[in-house]
């Protein structure tokens, strides 16, 4: 049990995932998905399946951004 705690602590504090490096990429992907959705909505004839697919992509991009932000905030040295 003590070994498990030491291993877990080492993974969390000594070798974090450094999600803060992915924030810029995930923010860019989320903004790009939003931009594509707006272009699709403002197009002359938006189709329902295309809108549904783009809505799913926007949600996935925003979830990835939110998750990487939450993980980055738990890492040491994140400002």
N, CA, C and O of each residue as an XYZ file, in Angstrom:
316
protein
N       0.836     -1.194      0.000
C       0.000      0.000      0.000
C       0.879      1.255      0.000
O       0.591      2.224     -0.704
N       1.935      1.227      0.785
C       2.830      2.383      0.832
C       3.530      2.562     -0.519
O       3.729      3.687     -0.976
N       3.899      1.452     -1.146
C       4.515      1.527     -2.468
C       3.586      2.138     -3.500
O       4.023      2.899     -4.363
N       2.305      1.807     -3.414
C       1.314      2.384     -4.336
C       1.214      3.887     -4.130
O       1.146      4.644     -5.099
N       1.204      4.324     -2.881
C       1.127      5.754     -2.594
C       2.372      6.490     -3.086
O       2.276      7.598     -3.615
N       3.527      5.878     -2.913
C       4.763      6.501     -3.398
C       4.750      6.592     -4.925
O       5.132      7.616     -5.491
N       4.314      5.528     -5.583
C       4.248      5.538     -7.051
C       3.246      6.572     -7.546
O       3.526      7.301     -8.498
N       2.088      6.640     -6.910
C       1.073      7.621     -7.310
C       1.590      9.040     -7.090
O       1.440      9.902     -7.956
N       2.197      9.278     -5.932
C       2.745     10.604     -5.651
C       3.829     10.997     -6.641
O       3.901     12.151     -7.064
N       4.670     10.041     -7.009
C       5.705     10.324     -7.992
C       5.132     10.679     -9.349
O       5.635     11.579    -10.022
N       4.100      9.992     -9.749
C       3.477     10.277    -11.046
C       2.799     11.641    -11.042
O       2.816     12.344    -12.052
N       2.209     12.017     -9.926
C       1.482     13.287     -9.863
C       2.436     14.461     -9.693
O       2.310     15.463    -10.398
N       3.398     14.353     -8.758
C       4.237     15.503     -8.431
C       5.572     15.519     -9.147
O       6.068     16.596     -9.480
N       6.156     14.395     -9.391
C       7.479     14.384    -10.010
C       7.424     14.341    -11.536
O       8.265     14.944    -12.202
N       6.455     13.643    -12.084
C       6.336     13.517    -13.531
C       4.926     13.878    -13.992
O       4.181     13.004    -14.435
N       4.550     15.157    -13.892
C       3.203     15.542    -14.340
C       3.097     15.461    -15.864
O       4.102     15.327    -16.561
N       1.885     15.543    -16.361
C       1.660     15.406    -17.798
C       1.967     16.683    -18.566
O       2.076     16.639    -19.792
N       2.107     17.788    -17.910
C       2.379     19.075    -18.532
C       1.345     19.421    -19.604
O       1.675     19.674    -20.763
N       0.103     19.422    -19.178
C      -0.987     19.770    -20.087
C      -0.951     21.241    -20.475
O      -1.572     21.631    -21.463
N      -0.236     22.062    -19.715
C      -0.182     23.480    -20.050
C       0.426     23.698    -21.434
O       0.123     24.697    -22.087
N       1.270     22.788    -21.886
C       1.824     22.893    -23.229
C       0.798     22.636    -24.316
O       0.962     23.095    -25.447
N      -0.258     21.908    -23.985
C      -1.304     21.607    -24.964
C      -2.406     22.660    -24.996
O      -3.268     22.622    -25.873
N      -2.389     23.598    -24.054
C      -3.468     24.583    -23.996
C      -3.568     25.400    -25.279
O      -4.664     25.614    -25.796
N      -2.434     25.856    -25.792
C      -2.453     26.681    -27.005
C      -3.026     25.900    -28.183
O      -3.840     26.426    -28.942
N      -2.605     24.651    -28.335
C      -3.109     23.822    -29.436
C      -4.597     23.556    -29.280
O      -5.348     23.655    -30.251
N      -5.033     23.219    -28.068
C      -6.448     22.933    -27.849
C      -7.305     24.182    -28.010
O      -8.425     24.100    -28.514
N      -6.794     25.339    -27.591
C      -7.535     26.587    -27.784
C      -7.662     26.898    -29.273
O      -8.719     27.331    -29.734
N      -6.586     26.676    -30.020
C      -6.625     26.906    -31.466
C      -7.630     25.969    -32.134
O      -8.398     26.395    -32.996
N      -7.625     24.699    -31.738
C      -8.568     23.734    -32.311
C     -10.011     24.107    -31.993
O     -10.888     23.967    -32.846
N     -10.266     24.584    -30.767
C     -11.627     24.971    -30.387
C     -12.088     26.180    -31.193
O     -13.224     26.215    -31.664
N     -11.215     27.169    -31.355
C     -11.583     28.347    -32.141
C     -11.786     27.996    -33.611
O     -12.672     28.545    -34.265
N     -10.977     27.095    -34.125
C     -11.132     26.668    -35.518
C     -12.458     25.933    -35.718
O     -13.130     26.132    -36.730
N     -12.834     25.092    -34.764
C     -14.115     24.382    -34.855
C     -15.274     25.366    -34.780
O     -16.265     25.214    -35.494
N     -15.157     26.375    -33.917
C     -16.196     27.408    -33.838
C     -16.316     28.163    -35.157
O     -17.419     28.433    -35.633
N     -15.174     28.499    -35.735
C     -15.169     29.229    -36.997
C     -15.828     28.413    -38.110
O     -16.605     28.954    -38.896
N     -15.528     27.142    -38.180
C     -16.144     26.290    -39.195
C     -17.648     26.166    -38.969
O     -18.419     26.127    -39.928
N     -18.067     26.103    -37.708
C     -19.498     26.011    -37.410
C     -20.218     27.284    -37.835
O     -21.308     27.219    -38.403
N     -19.623     28.431    -37.566
C     -20.244     29.700    -37.958
C     -20.322     29.806    -39.473
O     -21.332     30.256    -40.013
N     -19.263     29.394    -40.164
C     -19.300     29.414    -41.631
C     -20.405     28.509    -42.167
O     -21.084     28.852    -43.135
N     -20.577     27.359    -41.538
C     -21.607     26.424    -41.982
C     -23.000     26.988    -41.723
O     -23.890     26.854    -42.562
N     -23.190     27.615    -40.572
C     -24.494     28.200    -40.236
C     -24.837     29.339    -41.189
O     -25.989     29.483    -41.597
N     -23.848     30.141    -41.544
C     -24.091     31.290    -42.411
C     -24.067     30.945    -43.895
O     -24.268     31.825    -44.733
N     -23.826     29.693    -44.232
C     -23.807     29.304    -45.642
C     -25.218     29.384    -46.224
O     -26.204     29.479    -45.493
N     -25.289     29.345    -47.546
C     -26.571     29.514    -48.232
C     -27.557     28.400    -47.905
O     -28.746     28.667    -47.732
N     -27.091     27.166    -47.815
C     -27.998     26.041    -47.579
C     -27.369     25.052    -46.594
O     -26.838     24.022    -47.009
N     -27.426     25.355    -45.294
C     -26.836     24.421    -44.328
C     -27.676     23.150    -44.196
O     -28.895     23.217    -44.039
N     -27.033     22.024    -44.260
C     -27.708     20.727    -44.138
C     -27.686     20.275    -42.678
O     -26.721     20.525    -41.956
N     -28.750     19.612    -42.256
C     -28.876     19.168    -40.864
C     -27.780     18.182    -40.454
O     -27.220     18.338    -39.369
N     -27.447     17.172    -41.270
C     -26.369     16.251    -40.845
C     -25.015     16.947    -40.695
O     -24.251     16.642    -39.780
N     -24.729     17.875    -41.592
C     -23.463     18.608    -41.494
C     -23.436     19.478    -40.246
O     -22.404     19.587    -39.583
N     -24.567     20.096    -39.924
C     -24.648     20.910    -38.708
C     -24.486     20.051    -37.458
O     -23.808     20.450    -36.511
N     -25.102     18.885    -37.454
C     -24.998     17.991    -36.293
C     -23.562     17.515    -36.111
O     -23.063     17.454    -34.987
N     -22.902     17.179    -37.208
C     -21.508     16.730    -37.126
C     -20.605     17.855    -36.627
O     -19.729     17.633    -35.792
N     -20.824     19.059    -37.143
C     -19.991     20.182    -36.718
C     -20.251     20.533    -35.254
O     -19.330     20.911    -34.531
N     -21.478     20.409    -34.830
C     -21.798     20.648    -33.418
C     -21.056     19.650    -32.529
O     -20.562     20.011    -31.461
N     -20.982     18.401    -32.971
C     -20.247     17.389    -32.222
C     -18.753     17.734    -32.168
O     -18.122     17.592    -31.120
N     -18.191     18.183    -33.287
C     -16.773     18.568    -33.316
C     -16.495     19.751    -32.391
O     -15.468     19.784    -31.713
N     -17.408     20.723    -32.364
C     -17.250     21.878    -31.476
C     -17.266     21.423    -30.021
O     -16.436     21.855    -29.221
N     -18.207     20.553    -29.681
C     -18.283     20.057    -28.304
C     -17.023     19.280    -27.924
O     -16.516     19.435    -26.813
N     -16.516     18.451    -28.827
C     -15.298     17.695    -28.539
C     -14.100     18.624    -28.348
O     -13.281     18.412    -27.453
N     -14.000     19.641    -29.181
C     -12.879     20.578    -29.073
C     -12.947     21.361    -27.766
O     -11.924     21.579    -27.117
N     -14.145     21.781    -27.383
C     -14.296     22.527    -26.132
C     -14.034     21.628    -24.928
O     -13.449     22.073    -23.941
N     -14.459     20.377    -25.000
C     -14.185     19.443    -23.904
C     -12.687     19.186    -23.760
O     -12.175     19.125    -22.642
N     -11.989     19.038    -24.871
C     -10.537     18.826    -24.814
C      -9.841     20.039    -24.201
O      -8.913     19.892    -23.405
N     -10.291     21.233    -24.571
C      -9.711     22.451    -24.013
C      -9.981     22.544    -22.516
O      -9.079     22.858    -21.739
N     -11.206     22.276    -22.113
C     -11.578     22.340    -20.701
C     -10.796     21.310    -19.885
O     -10.314     21.619    -18.796
N     -10.671     20.098    -20.402
C      -9.935     19.055    -19.683
C      -8.453     19.392    -19.553
O      -7.865     19.193    -18.491
N      -7.848     19.898    -20.618
C      -6.427     20.238    -20.528
C      -6.210     21.424    -19.596
O      -5.185     21.492    -18.917
N      -7.157     22.360    -19.552
C      -7.042     23.481    -18.618
C      -7.143     22.997    -17.177
O      -6.360     23.416    -16.324
N      -8.095     22.123    -16.905
C      -8.233     21.592    -15.547
C      -6.995     20.816    -15.119
O      -6.542     20.952    -13.983
N      -6.447     20.008    -16.011
C      -5.245     19.245    -15.673
C      -4.039     20.162    -15.513
O      -3.196     19.934    -14.645
N      -3.952     21.194    -16.341
C      -2.830     22.126    -16.241
C      -2.882     22.899    -14.929
O      -1.840     23.201    -14.347
N      -4.071     23.219    -14.464
C      -4.201     23.966    -13.213
C      -3.767     23.134    -12.011
O      -3.447     23.694    -10.962
N      -3.750     21.825    -12.140
C      -3.326     20.954    -11.052
C      -1.827     20.689    -11.073
O      -1.288     20.104    -10.134
N      -1.155     21.112    -12.130
C       0.276     20.864    -12.248
C       1.073     21.911    -11.478
O       0.622     23.045    -11.315
N       2.241     21.535    -11.011
C       3.069     22.505    -10.287
C       3.591     23.586    -11.232
O       3.979     23.302    -12.366
N       3.595     24.805    -10.761
C       4.146     25.910    -11.530
C       3.219     26.487    -12.574
O       3.667     27.270    -13.412
N       1.939     26.134    -12.560
C       1.003     26.690    -13.544
C       0.510     28.036    -13.047
O       0.042     28.138    -11.914
N       0.607     29.084    -13.882
C       0.096     30.400    -13.497
C      -0.999     30.777    -14.442
O      -1.583     31.853    -14.313
